[in-house]
Short mmCIF file of C-alpha atoms in Angstrom, two decimals:
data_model
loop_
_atom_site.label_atom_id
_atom_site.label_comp_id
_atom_site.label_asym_id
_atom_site.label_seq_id
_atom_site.Cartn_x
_atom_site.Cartn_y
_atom_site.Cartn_z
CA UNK A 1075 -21.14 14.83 -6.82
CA UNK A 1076 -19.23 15.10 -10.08
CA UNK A 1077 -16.33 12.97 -11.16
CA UNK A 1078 -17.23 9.78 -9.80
CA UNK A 1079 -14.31 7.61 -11.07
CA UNK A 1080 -10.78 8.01 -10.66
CA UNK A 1081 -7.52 6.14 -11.87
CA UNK A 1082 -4.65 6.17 -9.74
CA UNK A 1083 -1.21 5.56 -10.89
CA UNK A 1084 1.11 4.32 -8.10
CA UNK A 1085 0.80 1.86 -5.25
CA UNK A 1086 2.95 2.98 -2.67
CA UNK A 1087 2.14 5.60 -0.40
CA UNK A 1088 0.44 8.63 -1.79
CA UNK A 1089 -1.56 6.41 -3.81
CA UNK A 1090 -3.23 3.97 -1.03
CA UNK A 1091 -3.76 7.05 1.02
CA UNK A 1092 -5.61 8.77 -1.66
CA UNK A 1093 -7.54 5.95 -2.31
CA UNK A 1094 -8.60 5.41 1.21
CA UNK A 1095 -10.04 9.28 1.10
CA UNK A 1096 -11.36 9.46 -2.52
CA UNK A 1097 -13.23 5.52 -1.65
CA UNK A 1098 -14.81 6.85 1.53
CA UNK A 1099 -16.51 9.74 -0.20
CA UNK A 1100 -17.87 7.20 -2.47
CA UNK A 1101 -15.27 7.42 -5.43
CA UNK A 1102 -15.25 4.42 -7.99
CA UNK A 1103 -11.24 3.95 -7.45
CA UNK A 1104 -8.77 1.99 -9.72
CA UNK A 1105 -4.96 1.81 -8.60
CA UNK A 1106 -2.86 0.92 -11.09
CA UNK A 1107 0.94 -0.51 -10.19
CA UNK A 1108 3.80 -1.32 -12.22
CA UNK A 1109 5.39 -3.74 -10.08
CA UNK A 1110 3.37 -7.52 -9.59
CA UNK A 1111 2.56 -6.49 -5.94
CA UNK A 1112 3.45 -4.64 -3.37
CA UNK A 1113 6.62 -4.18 -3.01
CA UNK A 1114 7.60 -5.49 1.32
CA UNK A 1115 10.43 -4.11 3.19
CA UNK A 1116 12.37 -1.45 2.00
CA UNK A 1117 13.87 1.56 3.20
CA UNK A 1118 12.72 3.46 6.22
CA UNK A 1119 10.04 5.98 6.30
CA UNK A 1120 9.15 8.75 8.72
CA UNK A 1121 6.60 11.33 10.19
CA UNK A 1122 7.43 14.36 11.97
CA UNK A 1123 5.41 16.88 13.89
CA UNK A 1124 1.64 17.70 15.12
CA UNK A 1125 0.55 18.06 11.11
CA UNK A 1126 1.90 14.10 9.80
CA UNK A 1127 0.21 12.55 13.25
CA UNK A 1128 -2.88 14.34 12.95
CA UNK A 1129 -3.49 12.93 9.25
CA UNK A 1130 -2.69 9.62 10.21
CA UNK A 1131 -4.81 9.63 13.30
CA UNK A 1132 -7.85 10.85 11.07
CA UNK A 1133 -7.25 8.02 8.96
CA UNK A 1134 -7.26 5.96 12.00
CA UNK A 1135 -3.71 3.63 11.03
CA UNK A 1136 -1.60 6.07 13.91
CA UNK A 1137 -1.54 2.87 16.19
CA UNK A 1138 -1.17 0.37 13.61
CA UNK A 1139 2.05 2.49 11.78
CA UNK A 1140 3.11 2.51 15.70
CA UNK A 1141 2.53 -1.14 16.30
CA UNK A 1142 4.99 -1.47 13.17
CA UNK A 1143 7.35 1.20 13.60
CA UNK A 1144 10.75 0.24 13.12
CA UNK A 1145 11.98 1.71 16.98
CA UNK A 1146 14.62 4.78 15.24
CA UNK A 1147 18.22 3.27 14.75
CA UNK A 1148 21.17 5.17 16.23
CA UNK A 1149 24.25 4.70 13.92
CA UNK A 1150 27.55 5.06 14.63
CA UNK A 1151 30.07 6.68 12.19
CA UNK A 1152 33.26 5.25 11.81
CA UNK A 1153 36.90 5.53 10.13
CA UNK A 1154 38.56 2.95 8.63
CA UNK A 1155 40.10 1.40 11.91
CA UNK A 1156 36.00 1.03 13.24
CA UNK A 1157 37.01 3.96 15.43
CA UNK A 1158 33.38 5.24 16.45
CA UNK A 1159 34.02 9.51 15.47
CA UNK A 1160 30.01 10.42 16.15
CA UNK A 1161 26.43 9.12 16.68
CA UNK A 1162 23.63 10.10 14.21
CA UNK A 1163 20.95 9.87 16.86
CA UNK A 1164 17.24 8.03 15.32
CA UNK A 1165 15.07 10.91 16.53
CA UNK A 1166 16.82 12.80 14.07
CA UNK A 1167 17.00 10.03 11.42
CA UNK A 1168 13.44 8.69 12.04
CA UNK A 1169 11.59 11.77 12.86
CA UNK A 1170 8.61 10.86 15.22
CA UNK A 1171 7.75 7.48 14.21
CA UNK A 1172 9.38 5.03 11.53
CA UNK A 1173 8.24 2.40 9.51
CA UNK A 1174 9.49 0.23 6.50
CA UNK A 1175 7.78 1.94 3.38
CA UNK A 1176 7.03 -1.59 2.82
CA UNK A 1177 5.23 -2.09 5.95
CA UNK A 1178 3.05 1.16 5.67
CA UNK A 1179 2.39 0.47 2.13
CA UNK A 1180 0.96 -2.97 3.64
CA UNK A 1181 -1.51 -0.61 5.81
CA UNK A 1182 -2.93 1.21 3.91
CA UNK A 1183 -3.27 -1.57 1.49
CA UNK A 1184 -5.27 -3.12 4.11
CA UNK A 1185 -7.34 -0.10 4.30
CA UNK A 1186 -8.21 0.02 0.88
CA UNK A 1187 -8.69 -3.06 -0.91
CA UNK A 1188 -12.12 -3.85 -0.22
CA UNK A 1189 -13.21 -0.89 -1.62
CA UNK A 1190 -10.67 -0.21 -4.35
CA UNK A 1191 -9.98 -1.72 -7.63
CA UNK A 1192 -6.05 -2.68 -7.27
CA UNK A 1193 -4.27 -4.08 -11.23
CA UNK A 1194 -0.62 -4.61 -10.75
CA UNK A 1195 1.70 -5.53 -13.00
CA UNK A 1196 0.41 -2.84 -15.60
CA UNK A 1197 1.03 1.04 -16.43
CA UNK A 1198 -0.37 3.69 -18.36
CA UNK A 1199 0.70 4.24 -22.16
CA UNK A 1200 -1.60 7.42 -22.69
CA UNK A 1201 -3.61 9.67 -21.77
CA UNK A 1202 -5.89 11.82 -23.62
CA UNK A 1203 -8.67 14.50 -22.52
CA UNK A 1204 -11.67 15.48 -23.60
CA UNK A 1205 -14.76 17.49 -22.53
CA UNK A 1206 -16.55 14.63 -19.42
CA UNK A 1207 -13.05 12.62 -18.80
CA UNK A 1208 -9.78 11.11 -19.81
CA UNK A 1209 -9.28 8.17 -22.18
CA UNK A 1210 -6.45 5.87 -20.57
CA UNK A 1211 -4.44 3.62 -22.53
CA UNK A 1212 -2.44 0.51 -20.87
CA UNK A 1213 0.52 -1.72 -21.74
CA UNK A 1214 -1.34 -5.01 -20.69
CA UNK A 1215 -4.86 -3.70 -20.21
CA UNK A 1216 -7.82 -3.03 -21.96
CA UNK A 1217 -8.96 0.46 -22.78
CA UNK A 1218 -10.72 2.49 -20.25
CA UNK A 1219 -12.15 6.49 -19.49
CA UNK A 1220 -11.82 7.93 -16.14
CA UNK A 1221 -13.50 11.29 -14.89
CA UNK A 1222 -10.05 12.03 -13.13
CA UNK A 1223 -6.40 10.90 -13.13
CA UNK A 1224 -3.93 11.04 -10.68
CA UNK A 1225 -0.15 10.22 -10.81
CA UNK A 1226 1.25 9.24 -7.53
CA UNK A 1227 3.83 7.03 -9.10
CA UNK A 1228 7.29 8.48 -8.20
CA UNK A 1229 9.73 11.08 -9.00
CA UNK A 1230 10.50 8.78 -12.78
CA UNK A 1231 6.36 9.63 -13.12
CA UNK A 1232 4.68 7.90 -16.47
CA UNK A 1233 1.59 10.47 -15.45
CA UNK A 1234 3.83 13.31 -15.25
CA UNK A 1235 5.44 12.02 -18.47
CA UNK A 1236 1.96 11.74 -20.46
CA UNK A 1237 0.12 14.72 -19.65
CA UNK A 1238 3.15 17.39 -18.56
CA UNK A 1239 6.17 16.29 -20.67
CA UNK A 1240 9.50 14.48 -20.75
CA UNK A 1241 11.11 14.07 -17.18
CA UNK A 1242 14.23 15.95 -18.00
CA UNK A 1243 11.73 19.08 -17.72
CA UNK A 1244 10.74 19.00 -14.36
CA UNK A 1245 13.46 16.63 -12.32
CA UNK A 1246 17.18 17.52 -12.15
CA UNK A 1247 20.19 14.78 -11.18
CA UNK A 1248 21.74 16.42 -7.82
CA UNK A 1249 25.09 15.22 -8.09
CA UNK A 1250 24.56 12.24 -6.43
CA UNK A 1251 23.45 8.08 -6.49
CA UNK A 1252 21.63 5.83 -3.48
CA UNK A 1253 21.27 2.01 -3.38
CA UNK A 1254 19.40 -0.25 -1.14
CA UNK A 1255 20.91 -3.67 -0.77
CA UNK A 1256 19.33 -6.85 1.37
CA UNK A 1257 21.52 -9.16 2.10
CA UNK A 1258 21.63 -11.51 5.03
CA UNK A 1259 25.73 -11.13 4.67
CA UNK A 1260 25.56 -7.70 5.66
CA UNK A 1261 24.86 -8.64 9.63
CA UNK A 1262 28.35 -9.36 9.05
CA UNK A 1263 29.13 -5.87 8.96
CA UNK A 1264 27.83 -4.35 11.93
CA UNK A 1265 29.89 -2.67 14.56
CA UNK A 1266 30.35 -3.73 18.18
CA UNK A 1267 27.21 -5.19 20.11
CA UNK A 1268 25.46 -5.31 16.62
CA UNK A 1269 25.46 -1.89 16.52
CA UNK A 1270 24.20 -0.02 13.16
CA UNK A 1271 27.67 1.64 11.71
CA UNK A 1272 27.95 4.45 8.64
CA UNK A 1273 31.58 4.57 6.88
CA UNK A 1274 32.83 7.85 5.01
CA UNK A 1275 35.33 8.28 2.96
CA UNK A 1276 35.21 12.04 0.14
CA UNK A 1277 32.44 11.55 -2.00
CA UNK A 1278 31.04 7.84 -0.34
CA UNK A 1279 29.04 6.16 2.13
CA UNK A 1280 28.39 2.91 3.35
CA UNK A 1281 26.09 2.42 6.05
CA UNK A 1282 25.33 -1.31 7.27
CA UNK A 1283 22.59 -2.47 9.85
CA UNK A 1284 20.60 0.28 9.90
CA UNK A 1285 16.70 1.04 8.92
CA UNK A 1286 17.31 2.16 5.31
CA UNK A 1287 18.43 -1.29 4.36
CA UNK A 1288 20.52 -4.42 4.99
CA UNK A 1289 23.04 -2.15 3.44
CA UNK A 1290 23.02 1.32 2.56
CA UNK A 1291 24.87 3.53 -0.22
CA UNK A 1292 25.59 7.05 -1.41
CA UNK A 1293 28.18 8.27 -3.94
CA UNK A 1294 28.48 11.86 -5.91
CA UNK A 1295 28.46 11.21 -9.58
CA UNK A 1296 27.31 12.94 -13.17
CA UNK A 1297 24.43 10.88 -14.24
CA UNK A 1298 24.78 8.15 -14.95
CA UNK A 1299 22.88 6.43 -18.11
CA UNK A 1300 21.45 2.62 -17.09
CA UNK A 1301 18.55 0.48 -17.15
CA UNK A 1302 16.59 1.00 -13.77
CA UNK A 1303 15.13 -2.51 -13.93
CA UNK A 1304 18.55 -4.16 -14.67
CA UNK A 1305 20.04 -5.19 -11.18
CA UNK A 1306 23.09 -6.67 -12.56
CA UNK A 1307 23.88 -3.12 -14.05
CA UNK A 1308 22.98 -1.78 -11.03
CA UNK A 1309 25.30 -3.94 -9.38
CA UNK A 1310 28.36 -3.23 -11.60
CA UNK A 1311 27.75 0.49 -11.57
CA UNK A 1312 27.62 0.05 -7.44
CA UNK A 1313 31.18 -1.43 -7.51
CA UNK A 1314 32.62 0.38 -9.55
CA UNK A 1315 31.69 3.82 -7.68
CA UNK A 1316 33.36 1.93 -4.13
CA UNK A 1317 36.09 0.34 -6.31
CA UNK A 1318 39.20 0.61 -4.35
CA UNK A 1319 37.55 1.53 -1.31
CA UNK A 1320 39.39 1.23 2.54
CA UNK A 1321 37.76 -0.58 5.58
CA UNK A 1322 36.14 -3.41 4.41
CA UNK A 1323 34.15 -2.18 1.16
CA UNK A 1324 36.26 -4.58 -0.96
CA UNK A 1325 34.44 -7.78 1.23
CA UNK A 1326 30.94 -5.61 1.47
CA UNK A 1327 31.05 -5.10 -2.85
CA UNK A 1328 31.45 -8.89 -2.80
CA UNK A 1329 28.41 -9.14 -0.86
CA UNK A 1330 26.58 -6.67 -2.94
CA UNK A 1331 27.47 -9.38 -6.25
CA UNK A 1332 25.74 -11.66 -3.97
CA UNK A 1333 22.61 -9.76 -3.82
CA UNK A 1334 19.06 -10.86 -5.25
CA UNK A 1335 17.66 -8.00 -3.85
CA UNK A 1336 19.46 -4.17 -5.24
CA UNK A 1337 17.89 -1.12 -5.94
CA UNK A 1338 19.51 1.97 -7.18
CA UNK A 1339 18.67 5.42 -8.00
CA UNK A 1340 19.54 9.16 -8.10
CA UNK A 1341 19.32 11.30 -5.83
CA UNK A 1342 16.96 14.12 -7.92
CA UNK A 1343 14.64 16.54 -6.98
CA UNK A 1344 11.18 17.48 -8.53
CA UNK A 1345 10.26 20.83 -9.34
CA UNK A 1346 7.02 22.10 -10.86
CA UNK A 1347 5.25 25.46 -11.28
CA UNK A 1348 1.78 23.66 -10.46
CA UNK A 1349 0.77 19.61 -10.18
CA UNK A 1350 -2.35 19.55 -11.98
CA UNK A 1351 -3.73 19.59 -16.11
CA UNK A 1352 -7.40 19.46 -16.89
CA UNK A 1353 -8.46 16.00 -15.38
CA UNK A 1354 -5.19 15.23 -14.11
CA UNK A 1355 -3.08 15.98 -10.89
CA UNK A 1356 -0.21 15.12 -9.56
CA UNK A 1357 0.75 14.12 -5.86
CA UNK A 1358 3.75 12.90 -3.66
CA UNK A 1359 7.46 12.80 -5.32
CA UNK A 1360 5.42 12.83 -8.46
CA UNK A 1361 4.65 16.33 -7.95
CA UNK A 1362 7.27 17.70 -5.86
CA UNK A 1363 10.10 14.81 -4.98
CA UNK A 1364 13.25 15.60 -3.15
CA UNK A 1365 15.28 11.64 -2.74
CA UNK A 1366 16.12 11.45 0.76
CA UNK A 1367 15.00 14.42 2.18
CA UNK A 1368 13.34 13.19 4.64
CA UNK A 1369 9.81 15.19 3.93
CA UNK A 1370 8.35 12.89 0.86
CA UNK A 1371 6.31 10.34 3.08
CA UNK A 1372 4.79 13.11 4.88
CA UNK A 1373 4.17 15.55 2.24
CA UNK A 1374 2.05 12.41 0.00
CA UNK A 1375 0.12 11.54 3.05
CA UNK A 1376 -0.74 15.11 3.97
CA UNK A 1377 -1.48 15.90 0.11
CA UNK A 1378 -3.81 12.84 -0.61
CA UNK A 1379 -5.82 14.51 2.34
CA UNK A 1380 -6.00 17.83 0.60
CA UNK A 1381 -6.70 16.67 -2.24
CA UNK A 1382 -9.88 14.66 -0.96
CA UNK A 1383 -11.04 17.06 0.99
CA UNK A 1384 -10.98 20.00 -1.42
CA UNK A 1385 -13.03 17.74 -4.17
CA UNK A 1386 -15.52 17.31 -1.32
CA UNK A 1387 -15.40 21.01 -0.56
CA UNK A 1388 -15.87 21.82 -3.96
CA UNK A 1389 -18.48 19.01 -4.53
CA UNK A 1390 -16.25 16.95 -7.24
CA UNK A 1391 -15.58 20.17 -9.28
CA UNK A 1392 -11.64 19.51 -10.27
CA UNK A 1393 -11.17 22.82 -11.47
CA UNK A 1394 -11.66 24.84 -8.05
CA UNK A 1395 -10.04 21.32 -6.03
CA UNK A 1396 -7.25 21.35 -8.17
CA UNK A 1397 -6.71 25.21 -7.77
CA UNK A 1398 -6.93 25.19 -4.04
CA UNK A 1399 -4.51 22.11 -3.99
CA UNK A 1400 -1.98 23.85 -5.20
CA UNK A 1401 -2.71 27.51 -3.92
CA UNK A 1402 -2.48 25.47 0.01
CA UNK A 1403 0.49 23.16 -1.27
CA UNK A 1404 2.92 25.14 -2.78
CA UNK A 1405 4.35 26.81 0.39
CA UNK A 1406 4.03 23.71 2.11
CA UNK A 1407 6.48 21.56 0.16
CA UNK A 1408 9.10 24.35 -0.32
CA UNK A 1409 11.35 22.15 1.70
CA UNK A 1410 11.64 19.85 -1.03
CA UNK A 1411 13.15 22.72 -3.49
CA UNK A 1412 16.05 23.34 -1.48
CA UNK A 1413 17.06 20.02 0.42
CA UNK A 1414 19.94 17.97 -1.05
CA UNK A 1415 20.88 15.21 1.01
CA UNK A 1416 23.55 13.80 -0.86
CA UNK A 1417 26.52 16.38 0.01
CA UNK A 1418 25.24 15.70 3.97
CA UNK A 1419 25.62 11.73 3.56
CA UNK A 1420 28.67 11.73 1.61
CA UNK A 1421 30.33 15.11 2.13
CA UNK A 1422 32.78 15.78 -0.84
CA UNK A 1423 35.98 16.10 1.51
CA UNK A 1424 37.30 14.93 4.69
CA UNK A 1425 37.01 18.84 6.29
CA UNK A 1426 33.12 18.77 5.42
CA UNK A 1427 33.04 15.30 6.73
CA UNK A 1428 34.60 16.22 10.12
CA UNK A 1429 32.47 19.51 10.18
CA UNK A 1430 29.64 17.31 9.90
CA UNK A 1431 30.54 14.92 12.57
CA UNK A 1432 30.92 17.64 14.74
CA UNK A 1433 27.63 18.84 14.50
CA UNK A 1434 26.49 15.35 15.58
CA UNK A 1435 28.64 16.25 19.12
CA UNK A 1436 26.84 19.22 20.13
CA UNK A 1437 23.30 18.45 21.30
CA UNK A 1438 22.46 22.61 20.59
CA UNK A 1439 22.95 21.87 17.00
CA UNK A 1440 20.86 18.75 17.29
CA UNK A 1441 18.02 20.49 19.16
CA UNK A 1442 18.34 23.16 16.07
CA UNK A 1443 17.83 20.56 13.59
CA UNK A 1444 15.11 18.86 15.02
CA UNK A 1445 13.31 22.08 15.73
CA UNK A 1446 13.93 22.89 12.06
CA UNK A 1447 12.38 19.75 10.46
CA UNK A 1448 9.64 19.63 12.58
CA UNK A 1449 9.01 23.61 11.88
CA UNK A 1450 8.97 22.51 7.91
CA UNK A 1451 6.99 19.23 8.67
CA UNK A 1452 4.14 21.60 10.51
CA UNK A 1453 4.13 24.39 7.82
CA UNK A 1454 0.51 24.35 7.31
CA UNK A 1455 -2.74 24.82 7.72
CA UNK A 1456 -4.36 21.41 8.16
CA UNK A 1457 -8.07 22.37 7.46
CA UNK A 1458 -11.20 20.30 8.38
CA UNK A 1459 -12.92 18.46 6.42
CA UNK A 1460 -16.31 17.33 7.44
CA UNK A 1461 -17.01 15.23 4.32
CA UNK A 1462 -13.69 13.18 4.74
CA UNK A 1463 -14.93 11.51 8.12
CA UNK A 1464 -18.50 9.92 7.03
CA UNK A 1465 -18.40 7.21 4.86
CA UNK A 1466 -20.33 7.81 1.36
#
């Protein structure tokens, strides 16, 4: 086998589960993280259809991501008054099964350390290719040359930065902010019986007590320019976008102040004419990242297994891997080139709000919907790979 060592950028999802593959065939694998650990709780993930459980089983974590599933969350939409106006049911939210990313990041953590080199708190400053590998420069790091590089690090990619180009190339702002807030205050907020509640008004949404977070938000806005590792910016710009808000976002933006735990983003989608360069490819929202669209956790568990098992098909050779990658990949994360969740979660007007509730009231449009994510979530061909299930 060529290509024994590999440098993965991203400790997440996609890059754990690559890991786990690449380590079993008998890869030398280094994960390299940004953040100073893993990174517990977080918003809720989900798998959908025969395709995401069949991974997962061959990994052998099904029971375990089960054992830790979060149980789906109905949430009830409300007006101002707490008038309940529909139910987003949780098999529609939370797919199959659904699990804190921070949870399943824990997993396959678990699956992978023994046999992985993990360095957090670091990130890569370059890259450069030759003929046998790739040099790799760090910010805290020495120096070090890998025979492949992967980026599995997120839609705001340093990988994708280094060996494809600026990220204004491949991601686009669509139209729209999230944030994640923790906050013990927020129980505060929850409708009748403890119920998980969403509140709407043109252009907003506040959702408390469900599995996304503590509390939940979504507003439509140009981008925006701010520091992403600045929470008190990330506060401000978070009450200012609910500033003068009805029901009770005036007491739920003085909770958000209160915060030591906020995380926003845009809502942005990733698109790419291929995900790989020489000695480097890319996977998850790295590669083809749509924020919220329910499809990312699924598409970087099933593409970690691709990947691994067309280098073992192919014996190591990147070039022919890399090709067939993306030649059995492309079709299959389509989804993520058309989805925009923001004008679902915070419909510009009050008609496209209602005509959204409504939907919620008829279970034939439900049944639709489901049938439609799970057709999308199944829109492959999950080949067998006979290399991937024998240890190294």
């Amino acid at each position: 086998m060529t290509n024994r060592t590999v440098l993965i950028s991203g400790a997440s999802i996609a890059g754990p589960a690559l890991a786990f593959w690449l380590s079993r065939q008998g890869y030398a694998v280094t994960v390299v993280e940004r953040s100073a650990g893993l990174r517990t709780g977080g918003q809720a993930v989900d798998f959908k259809g025969a395709t995401h459980r069949a991974v997962l089983e061959r990994m052998g974590i099904l029971d375990e991501v089960h054992r830790r599933q979060t149980g789906g969350h109905d949430q009830t939409i409300i007006d101002a008054t707490e008038r309940p106006l529909a139910v987003l049911p949780g098999e529609f939210t939370g797919g199959d099964v659904e699990i804190r990313r921070g949870d399943l990041s824990a997993i396959l953590h678990e699956q992978t350390a023994q046999d992985c080199e993990y360095v957090f708190g670091d990130s890569l400053t370059s890259l450069t290719e030759t003929a046998d590998g790739v040099d790799v420069t760090f910010e805290r790091g020495a120096p070090r040359r890998f025979d492949l590089v992967f980026g599995a690090d997120g839609i705001h990619s340093t990988v994708r930065r280094l060996a494809f180009g600026p990220e204004a190339d491949y991601v686009k702002h669509l139209g729209h902010y999230y944030a994640l807030v923790e906050t013990g205050e927020t129980d505060d907020f929850r409708g009748p019986g403890g119920t998980s509640i969403m509140y709407n008004e043109p252009g907003r949404l506040a959702a408390t007590g469900g599995p996304k977070a503590a509390a939940f938000f979504v507003f439509a806005s140009p981008e925006i320019a701010y520091d992403r590792y600045d929470a008190e910016q990330q506060k401000k710009i978070l009450a200012d976008a609910f500033a003068d808000g009805g029901w009770r976002l005036p007491e739920l933006m003085e909770a958000v102040k209160r915060s030591d735990d906020v995380y926003l983003d845009s809502i942005s989608r990733v698109t790419m004419d291929g995900y790989s360069t020489g000695r480097v490819a890319l996977l998850g929202d790295s590669a083809y990242g749509n924020t919220l669209s329910g499809f990312g956790t699924g598409l970087a568990v099933v593409a970690a297994y691709v990947i691994a098992g067309e280098l073992a098909a192919a014996d190591g050779d990147h070039e022919v891997a890399f090709r067939r990658y993306e030649e059995k990949f492309s079709g299959y994360a389509k989804i993520a080139r058309s989805a925009n969740a923001g004008p679902f979660l915070a419909p510009p007007t009050k008609l496209r709000m209602s005509l959204r509730n409504q939907m919620f009231r008829r279970p034939f449009m439900l049944r639709w919907l489901l049938w439609v994510t799970d057709k999308f979530a199944t829109d492959i061909t999950l080949d067998d790979y006979p290399a991937l299930t024998h240890r190294a």
